[in-house]
RNA sequence: GCGGCUGUAGCUCAGUGGUAGAGCGCCACCUUGCCAAGGUGGCUGUCGUGAGUUCAAAUCUCAUCAGCCGCUCCA
């Protein structure tokens, strides 16, 4: 029987391991589920992603500043934000069908049944019961039993107990592991921004509208991680909270959706595999008045890269109430306090890096002649330019080393002198290096090297003295190759 | 967490009770004069982990860990 061809994700996972982009974590101890370490090339890719994001969100603008807040904040932060109470799901399993359900969703489905039958008194009664039982596992279980709710799959009422899955990781601060010292690893970077609102306003004298950006690790005890680095329990976020007047929020909401969508296109992501998807009303988080996702078509389907949400004034108000510190902005001209609305573009760094890997992956030809190439935008490629001696003699390796040293302050460089020139080109193609330079016998005479471009494999002679400028121009001018231009 | 499938070299995999293998890759030397050439030599494995059955286990049994696909969640 013919073996099924390995799918795209398998090929990418394998390439990531082999070439040093991503490794399974704790591998020598048998692995740790769904955790990954970024290798020498992967860390460069991720750094480039973060640099490109910061460049576009902070450096390219006058209305956004950055911060780097603590991962472990006061537990009060997460109580006020609703994460301690609300960031957990009551789950229940049916022992016969082995299906798992959200316990509250089962009750809601029952309420919906009553509504359709017009039994509005039952609707009201059960809704109230659900509201009081929602935080109490035993009461929720009792409600399901009392209502005679059966598993939609097996039709039995053979239920397990209700268990809470809180998505926040707990830890202990200080020497004693008692409940008083419980702390949480942040499940999002956003709250660190909200609680510093006054500090940033005072320190930077920013006026509405303005934004605060942050890149950092967040932690969620996901029930189902998976799809390689797409969903992991420890992940890096790139978030920006943009504060504006409530009446301007809809406009900024659209603005940031467009900006963020365009960012991926500018870095070369295939337009046909990128879309904005507006959330339906019942999908919205408790704090949001609107949310649109930037989605990418992965081999496993359309998946969210980034959410752009209108968080309203929910967070600042909650923290104002809970802390007793008013988090508002004072408008001198109108002589009034404004409670700003927040537009939040929140992206996942690891999954964005993975998007670039998946989107850049290409194969040309087949069998022995096959060329695997990562068509990264030169701005995010881990190595920008590799330098080779055509052969290992006549001073070519020394000249190549000299050129590599000359370029090192300007670009991420690499040098290779082993094996044939063709093989070295292929190796660089596979890690997405956009430019290769080859020193040959003529170089000592004419002061030129061959510049070979990754996507077209086209070559040109370039004077060594002009290399920095030529490469810098080529990086800026790079465009994603159209299918017709790709040599196959 | 539950169900189904899977785990052998860096990667892809063969090996169904009897001496652990192939291709690719990697390293050294020679060769090589612009797109995965060739020669010679070399490196690499607790057969995921632990226990059991057996004269003998990569192979059979149990447990455990990890991965993939489904169910609930999300950046």
PDB file of N, CA and C in Angstrom, chain A residues 244-307:
ATOM      1  N   UNK A 244      -9.311  55.954  23.446  1.00  0.00           N
ATOM      2  CA  UNK A 244      -9.903  57.050  22.675  1.00  0.00           C
ATOM      3  C   UNK A 244     -11.215  57.491  23.326  1.00  0.00           C
ATOM      4  N   UNK A 245     -11.773  58.581  22.818  1.00  0.00           N
ATOM      5  CA  UNK A 245     -13.079  59.031  23.311  1.00  0.00           C
ATOM      6  C   UNK A 245     -14.131  58.009  22.878  1.00  0.00           C
ATOM      7  N   UNK A 246     -15.115  57.772  23.746  1.00  0.00           N
ATOM      8  CA  UNK A 246     -16.140  56.755  23.440  1.00  0.00           C
ATOM      9  C   UNK A 246     -16.769  56.942  22.059  1.00  0.00           C
ATOM     10  N   UNK A 247     -17.016  58.217  21.687  1.00  0.00           N
ATOM     11  CA  UNK A 247     -17.711  58.443  20.414  1.00  0.00           C
ATOM     12  C   UNK A 247     -16.810  58.131  19.214  1.00  0.00           C
ATOM     13  N   UNK A 248     -15.480  58.109  19.450  1.00  0.00           N
ATOM     14  CA  UNK A 248     -14.560  57.812  18.344  1.00  0.00           C
ATOM     15  C   UNK A 248     -14.249  56.325  18.216  1.00  0.00           C
ATOM     16  N   UNK A 249     -14.698  55.530  19.193  1.00  0.00           N
ATOM     17  CA  UNK A 249     -14.312  54.114  19.233  1.00  0.00           C
ATOM     18  C   UNK A 249     -14.648  53.343  17.946  1.00  0.00           C
ATOM     19  N   UNK A 250     -15.850  53.520  17.385  1.00  0.00           N
ATOM     20  CA  UNK A 250     -16.162  52.765  16.163  1.00  0.00           C
ATOM     21  C   UNK A 250     -15.175  53.072  15.021  1.00  0.00           C
ATOM     22  N   UNK A 251     -14.786  54.336  14.916  1.00  0.00           N
ATOM     23  CA  UNK A 251     -13.874  54.735  13.832  1.00  0.00           C
ATOM     24  C   UNK A 251     -12.494  54.087  14.042  1.00  0.00           C
ATOM     25  N   UNK A 252     -11.988  54.158  15.286  1.00  0.00           N
ATOM     26  CA  UNK A 252     -10.682  53.559  15.559  1.00  0.00           C
ATOM     27  C   UNK A 252     -10.713  52.040  15.449  1.00  0.00           C
ATOM     28  N   UNK A 253     -11.852  51.493  15.765  1.00  0.00           N
ATOM     29  CA  UNK A 253     -12.023  50.041  15.629  1.00  0.00           C
ATOM     30  C   UNK A 253     -11.797  49.618  14.169  1.00  0.00           C
ATOM     31  N   UNK A 254     -12.431  50.311  13.255  1.00  0.00           N
ATOM     32  CA  UNK A 254     -12.243  50.004  11.825  1.00  0.00           C
ATOM     33  C   UNK A 254     -10.808  50.290  11.400  1.00  0.00           C
ATOM     34  N   UNK A 255     -10.301  51.422  11.894  1.00  0.00           N
ATOM     35  CA  UNK A 255      -8.936  51.813  11.533  1.00  0.00           C
ATOM     36  C   UNK A 255      -7.934  50.732  11.902  1.00  0.00           C
ATOM     37  N   UNK A 256      -8.022  50.231  13.135  1.00  0.00           N
ATOM     38  CA  UNK A 256      -7.022  49.241  13.569  1.00  0.00           C
ATOM     39  C   UNK A 256      -7.221  47.893  12.887  1.00  0.00           C
ATOM     40  N   UNK A 257      -8.449  47.561  12.564  1.00  0.00           N
ATOM     41  CA  UNK A 257      -8.658  46.340  11.787  1.00  0.00           C
ATOM     42  C   UNK A 257      -7.926  46.420  10.452  1.00  0.00           C
ATOM     43  N   UNK A 258      -8.066  47.573   9.792  1.00  0.00           N
ATOM     44  CA  UNK A 258      -7.404  47.732   8.493  1.00  0.00           C
ATOM     45  C   UNK A 258      -5.887  47.714   8.637  1.00  0.00           C
ATOM     46  N   UNK A 259      -5.404  48.453   9.652  1.00  0.00           N
ATOM     47  CA  UNK A 259      -3.960  48.522   9.874  1.00  0.00           C
ATOM     48  C   UNK A 259      -3.363  47.141  10.110  1.00  0.00           C
ATOM     49  N   UNK A 260      -3.987  46.395  10.970  1.00  0.00           N
ATOM     50  CA  UNK A 260      -3.438  45.098  11.351  1.00  0.00           C
ATOM     51  C   UNK A 260      -3.510  44.100  10.213  1.00  0.00           C
ATOM     52  N   UNK A 261      -4.593  44.151   9.452  1.00  0.00           N
ATOM     53  CA  UNK A 261      -4.720  43.270   8.286  1.00  0.00           C
ATOM     54  C   UNK A 261      -3.598  43.566   7.293  1.00  0.00           C
ATOM     55  N   UNK A 262      -3.375  44.860   7.084  1.00  0.00           N
ATOM     56  CA  UNK A 262      -2.361  45.286   6.120  1.00  0.00           C
ATOM     57  C   UNK A 262      -0.951  44.885   6.561  1.00  0.00           C
ATOM     58  N   UNK A 263      -0.708  44.837   7.857  1.00  0.00           N
ATOM     59  CA  UNK A 263       0.630  44.493   8.387  1.00  0.00           C
ATOM     60  C   UNK A 263       1.068  43.123   7.878  1.00  0.00           C
ATOM     61  N   UNK A 264       0.155  42.172   7.908  1.00  0.00           N
ATOM     62  CA  UNK A 264       0.490  40.814   7.448  1.00  0.00           C
ATOM     63  C   UNK A 264       0.752  40.817   5.940  1.00  0.00           C
ATOM     64  N   UNK A 265      -0.062  41.581   5.208  1.00  0.00           N
ATOM     65  CA  UNK A 265       0.145  41.640   3.752  1.00  0.00           C
ATOM     66  C   UNK A 265       1.498  42.268   3.435  1.00  0.00           C
ATOM     67  N   UNK A 266       1.849  43.328   4.180  1.00  0.00           N
ATOM     68  CA  UNK A 266       3.118  44.015   3.932  1.00  0.00           C
ATOM     69  C   UNK A 266       4.312  43.104   4.177  1.00  0.00           C
ATOM     70  N   UNK A 267       4.135  42.115   5.037  1.00  0.00           N
ATOM     71  CA  UNK A 267       5.233  41.185   5.302  1.00  0.00           C
ATOM     72  C   UNK A 267       5.131  39.938   4.433  1.00  0.00           C
ATOM     73  N   UNK A 268       4.297  40.035   3.393  1.00  0.00           N
ATOM     74  CA  UNK A 268       4.337  39.026   2.348  1.00  0.00           C
ATOM     75  C   UNK A 268       3.366  37.870   2.471  1.00  0.00           C
ATOM     76  N   UNK A 269       2.431  37.927   3.434  1.00  0.00           N
ATOM     77  CA  UNK A 269       1.483  36.815   3.571  1.00  0.00           C
ATOM     78  C   UNK A 269       0.541  36.782   2.352  1.00  0.00           C
ATOM     79  N   UNK A 270       0.268  35.595   1.847  1.00  0.00           N
ATOM     80  CA  UNK A 270      -0.601  35.411   0.678  1.00  0.00           C
ATOM     81  C   UNK A 270      -1.985  36.009   0.926  1.00  0.00           C
ATOM     82  N   UNK A 271      -2.401  36.986   0.119  1.00  0.00           N
ATOM     83  CA  UNK A 271      -3.685  37.661   0.369  1.00  0.00           C
ATOM     84  C   UNK A 271      -4.867  36.705   0.380  1.00  0.00           C
ATOM     85  N   UNK A 272      -4.826  35.679  -0.469  1.00  0.00           N
ATOM     86  CA  UNK A 272      -5.948  34.737  -0.562  1.00  0.00           C
ATOM     87  C   UNK A 272      -6.095  33.904   0.712  1.00  0.00           C
ATOM     88  N   UNK A 273      -5.037  33.857   1.536  1.00  0.00           N
ATOM     89  CA  UNK A 273      -5.104  33.039   2.738  1.00  0.00           C
ATOM     90  C   UNK A 273      -5.308  33.880   3.994  1.00  0.00           C
ATOM     91  N   UNK A 274      -5.643  35.152   3.788  1.00  0.00           N
ATOM     92  CA  UNK A 274      -5.814  36.056   4.916  1.00  0.00           C
ATOM     93  C   UNK A 274      -7.199  36.684   4.830  1.00  0.00           C
ATOM     94  N   UNK A 275      -7.901  36.754   5.969  1.00  0.00           N
ATOM     95  CA  UNK A 275      -9.205  37.407   5.939  1.00  0.00           C
ATOM     96  C   UNK A 275      -9.517  38.029   7.302  1.00  0.00           C
ATOM     97  N   UNK A 276     -10.444  38.984   7.288  1.00  0.00           N
ATOM     98  CA  UNK A 276     -10.988  39.552   8.523  1.00  0.00           C
ATOM     99  C   UNK A 276     -12.333  38.884   8.749  1.00  0.00           C
ATOM    100  N   UNK A 277     -12.557  38.442   9.978  1.00  0.00           N
ATOM    101  CA  UNK A 277     -13.855  37.842  10.263  1.00  0.00           C
ATOM    102  C   UNK A 277     -14.470  38.534  11.473  1.00  0.00           C
ATOM    103  N   UNK A 278     -15.606  39.150  11.247  1.00  0.00           N
ATOM    104  CA  UNK A 278     -16.289  39.874  12.321  1.00  0.00           C
ATOM    105  C   UNK A 278     -17.035  38.879  13.207  1.00  0.00           C
ATOM    106  N   UNK A 279     -16.875  39.016  14.529  1.00  0.00           N
ATOM    107  CA  UNK A 279     -17.565  38.107  15.438  1.00  0.00           C
ATOM    108  C   UNK A 279     -19.065  38.367  15.448  1.00  0.00           C
ATOM    109  N   UNK A 280     -19.827  37.289  15.552  1.00  0.00           N
ATOM    110  CA  UNK A 280     -21.262  37.431  15.767  1.00  0.00           C
ATOM    111  C   UNK A 280     -21.487  37.906  17.201  1.00  0.00           C
ATOM    112  N   UNK A 281     -22.648  38.484  17.457  1.00  0.00           N
ATOM    113  CA  UNK A 281     -22.926  39.071  18.762  1.00  0.00           C
ATOM    114  C   UNK A 281     -22.749  38.063  19.906  1.00  0.00           C
ATOM    115  N   UNK A 282     -23.174  36.805  19.669  1.00  0.00           N
ATOM    116  CA  UNK A 282     -23.120  35.829  20.767  1.00  0.00           C
ATOM    117  C   UNK A 282     -21.721  35.235  20.965  1.00  0.00           C
ATOM    118  N   UNK A 283     -20.766  35.621  20.083  1.00  0.00           N
ATOM    119  CA  UNK A 283     -19.394  35.151  20.232  1.00  0.00           C
ATOM    120  C   UNK A 283     -18.560  36.093  21.089  1.00  0.00           C
ATOM    121  N   UNK A 284     -19.104  37.298  21.314  1.00  0.00           N
ATOM    122  CA  UNK A 284     -18.294  38.346  21.931  1.00  0.00           C
ATOM    123  C   UNK A 284     -17.992  38.044  23.398  1.00  0.00           C
ATOM    124  N   UNK A 285     -16.769  38.392  23.808  1.00  0.00           N
ATOM    125  CA  UNK A 285     -16.409  38.272  25.214  1.00  0.00           C
ATOM    126  C   UNK A 285     -17.227  39.265  26.025  1.00  0.00           C
ATOM    127  N   UNK A 286     -17.282  39.024  27.329  1.00  0.00           N
ATOM    128  CA  UNK A 286     -18.144  39.838  28.182  1.00  0.00           C
ATOM    129  C   UNK A 286     -17.798  41.332  28.141  1.00  0.00           C
ATOM    130  N   UNK A 287     -16.530  41.632  27.832  1.00  0.00           N
ATOM    131  CA  UNK A 287     -16.105  43.033  27.877  1.00  0.00           C
ATOM    132  C   UNK A 287     -16.214  43.744  26.534  1.00  0.00           C
ATOM    133  N   UNK A 288     -16.514  42.996  25.460  1.00  0.00           N
ATOM    134  CA  UNK A 288     -16.347  43.565  24.124  1.00  0.00           C
ATOM    135  C   UNK A 288     -17.652  44.026  23.493  1.00  0.00           C
ATOM    136  N   UNK A 289     -17.575  45.167  22.793  1.00  0.00           N
ATOM    137  CA  UNK A 289     -18.710  45.654  22.027  1.00  0.00           C
ATOM    138  C   UNK A 289     -18.578  45.241  20.576  1.00  0.00           C
ATOM    139  N   UNK A 290     -17.410  44.742  20.232  1.00  0.00           N
ATOM    140  CA  UNK A 290     -17.184  44.302  18.862  1.00  0.00           C
ATOM    141  C   UNK A 290     -15.836  43.643  18.786  1.00  0.00           C
ATOM    142  N   UNK A 291     -15.705  42.649  17.911  1.00  0.00           N
ATOM    143  CA  UNK A 291     -14.410  41.996  17.762  1.00  0.00           C
ATOM    144  C   UNK A 291     -14.307  41.419  16.362  1.00  0.00           C
ATOM    145  N   UNK A 292     -13.174  41.661  15.746  1.00  0.00           N
ATOM    146  CA  UNK A 292     -12.914  41.086  14.426  1.00  0.00           C
ATOM    147  C   UNK A 292     -11.575  40.381  14.457  1.00  0.00           C
ATOM    148  N   UNK A 293     -11.540  39.210  13.876  1.00  0.00           N
ATOM    149  CA  UNK A 293     -10.293  38.439  13.883  1.00  0.00           C
ATOM    150  C   UNK A 293      -9.607  38.512  12.533  1.00  0.00           C
ATOM    151  N   UNK A 294      -8.276  38.646  12.582  1.00  0.00           N
ATOM    152  CA  UNK A 294      -7.490  38.397  11.385  1.00  0.00           C
ATOM    153  C   UNK A 294      -7.257  36.893  11.376  1.00  0.00           C
ATOM    154  N   UNK A 295      -7.680  36.235  10.303  1.00  0.00           N
ATOM    155  CA  UNK A 295      -7.540  34.789  10.235  1.00  0.00           C
ATOM    156  C   UNK A 295      -6.660  34.369   9.067  1.00  0.00           C
ATOM    157  N   UNK A 296      -5.964  33.263   9.278  1.00  0.00           N
ATOM    158  CA  UNK A 296      -5.113  32.720   8.216  1.00  0.00           C
ATOM    159  C   UNK A 296      -5.569  31.301   7.895  1.00  0.00           C
ATOM    160  N   UNK A 297      -5.483  30.942   6.628  1.00  0.00           N
ATOM    161  CA  UNK A 297      -5.894  29.594   6.210  1.00  0.00           C
ATOM    162  C   UNK A 297      -4.717  28.630   6.370  1.00  0.00           C
ATOM    163  N   UNK A 298      -4.645  28.003   7.564  1.00  0.00           N
ATOM    164  CA  UNK A 298      -3.613  27.004   7.828  1.00  0.00           C
ATOM    165  C   UNK A 298      -4.003  25.683   7.169  1.00  0.00           C
ATOM    166  N   UNK A 299      -3.070  24.720   7.098  1.00  0.00           N
ATOM    167  CA  UNK A 299      -3.440  23.409   6.569  1.00  0.00           C
ATOM    168  C   UNK A 299      -4.582  22.779   7.369  1.00  0.00           C
ATOM    169  N   UNK A 300      -4.754  23.190   8.633  1.00  0.00           N
ATOM    170  CA  UNK A 300      -5.823  22.639   9.454  1.00  0.00           C
ATOM    171  C   UNK A 300      -7.051  23.549   9.484  1.00  0.00           C
ATOM    172  N   UNK A 301      -7.102  24.522   8.586  1.00  0.00           N
ATOM    173  CA  UNK A 301      -8.296  25.355   8.483  1.00  0.00           C
ATOM    174  C   UNK A 301      -8.048  26.812   8.855  1.00  0.00           C
ATOM    175  N   UNK A 302      -9.084  27.637   8.665  1.00  0.00           N
ATOM    176  CA  UNK A 302      -8.987  29.054   9.026  1.00  0.00           C
ATOM    177  C   UNK A 302      -8.832  29.182  10.541  1.00  0.00           C
ATOM    178  N   UNK A 303      -7.817  29.906  10.989  1.00  0.00           N
ATOM    179  CA  UNK A 303      -7.611  30.060  12.420  1.00  0.00           C
ATOM    180  C   UNK A 303      -7.182  31.484  12.745  1.00  0.00           C
ATOM    181  N   UNK A 304      -7.497  31.872  13.987  1.00  0.00           N
ATOM    182  CA  UNK A 304      -7.281  33.258  14.387  1.00  0.00           C
ATOM    183  C   UNK A 304      -5.816  33.575  14.647  1.00  0.00           C
ATOM    184  N   UNK A 305      -5.346  34.649  14.021  1.00  0.00           N
ATOM    185  CA  UNK A 305      -3.995  35.141  14.293  1.00  0.00           C
ATOM    186  C   UNK A 305      -4.045  36.258  15.316  1.00  0.00           C
ATOM    187  N   UNK A 306      -5.072  37.051  15.208  1.00  0.00           N
ATOM    188  CA  UNK A 306      -5.112  38.288  15.980  1.00  0.00           C
ATOM    189  C   UNK A 306      -6.554  38.726  16.124  1.00  0.00           C
ATOM    190  N   UNK A 307      -6.890  39.205  17.302  1.00  0.00           N
ATOM    191  CA  UNK A 307      -8.227  39.744  17.502  1.00  0.00           C
ATOM    192  C   UNK A 307      -8.147  41.248  17.662  1.00  0.00           C
TER     193      UNK A 307
END
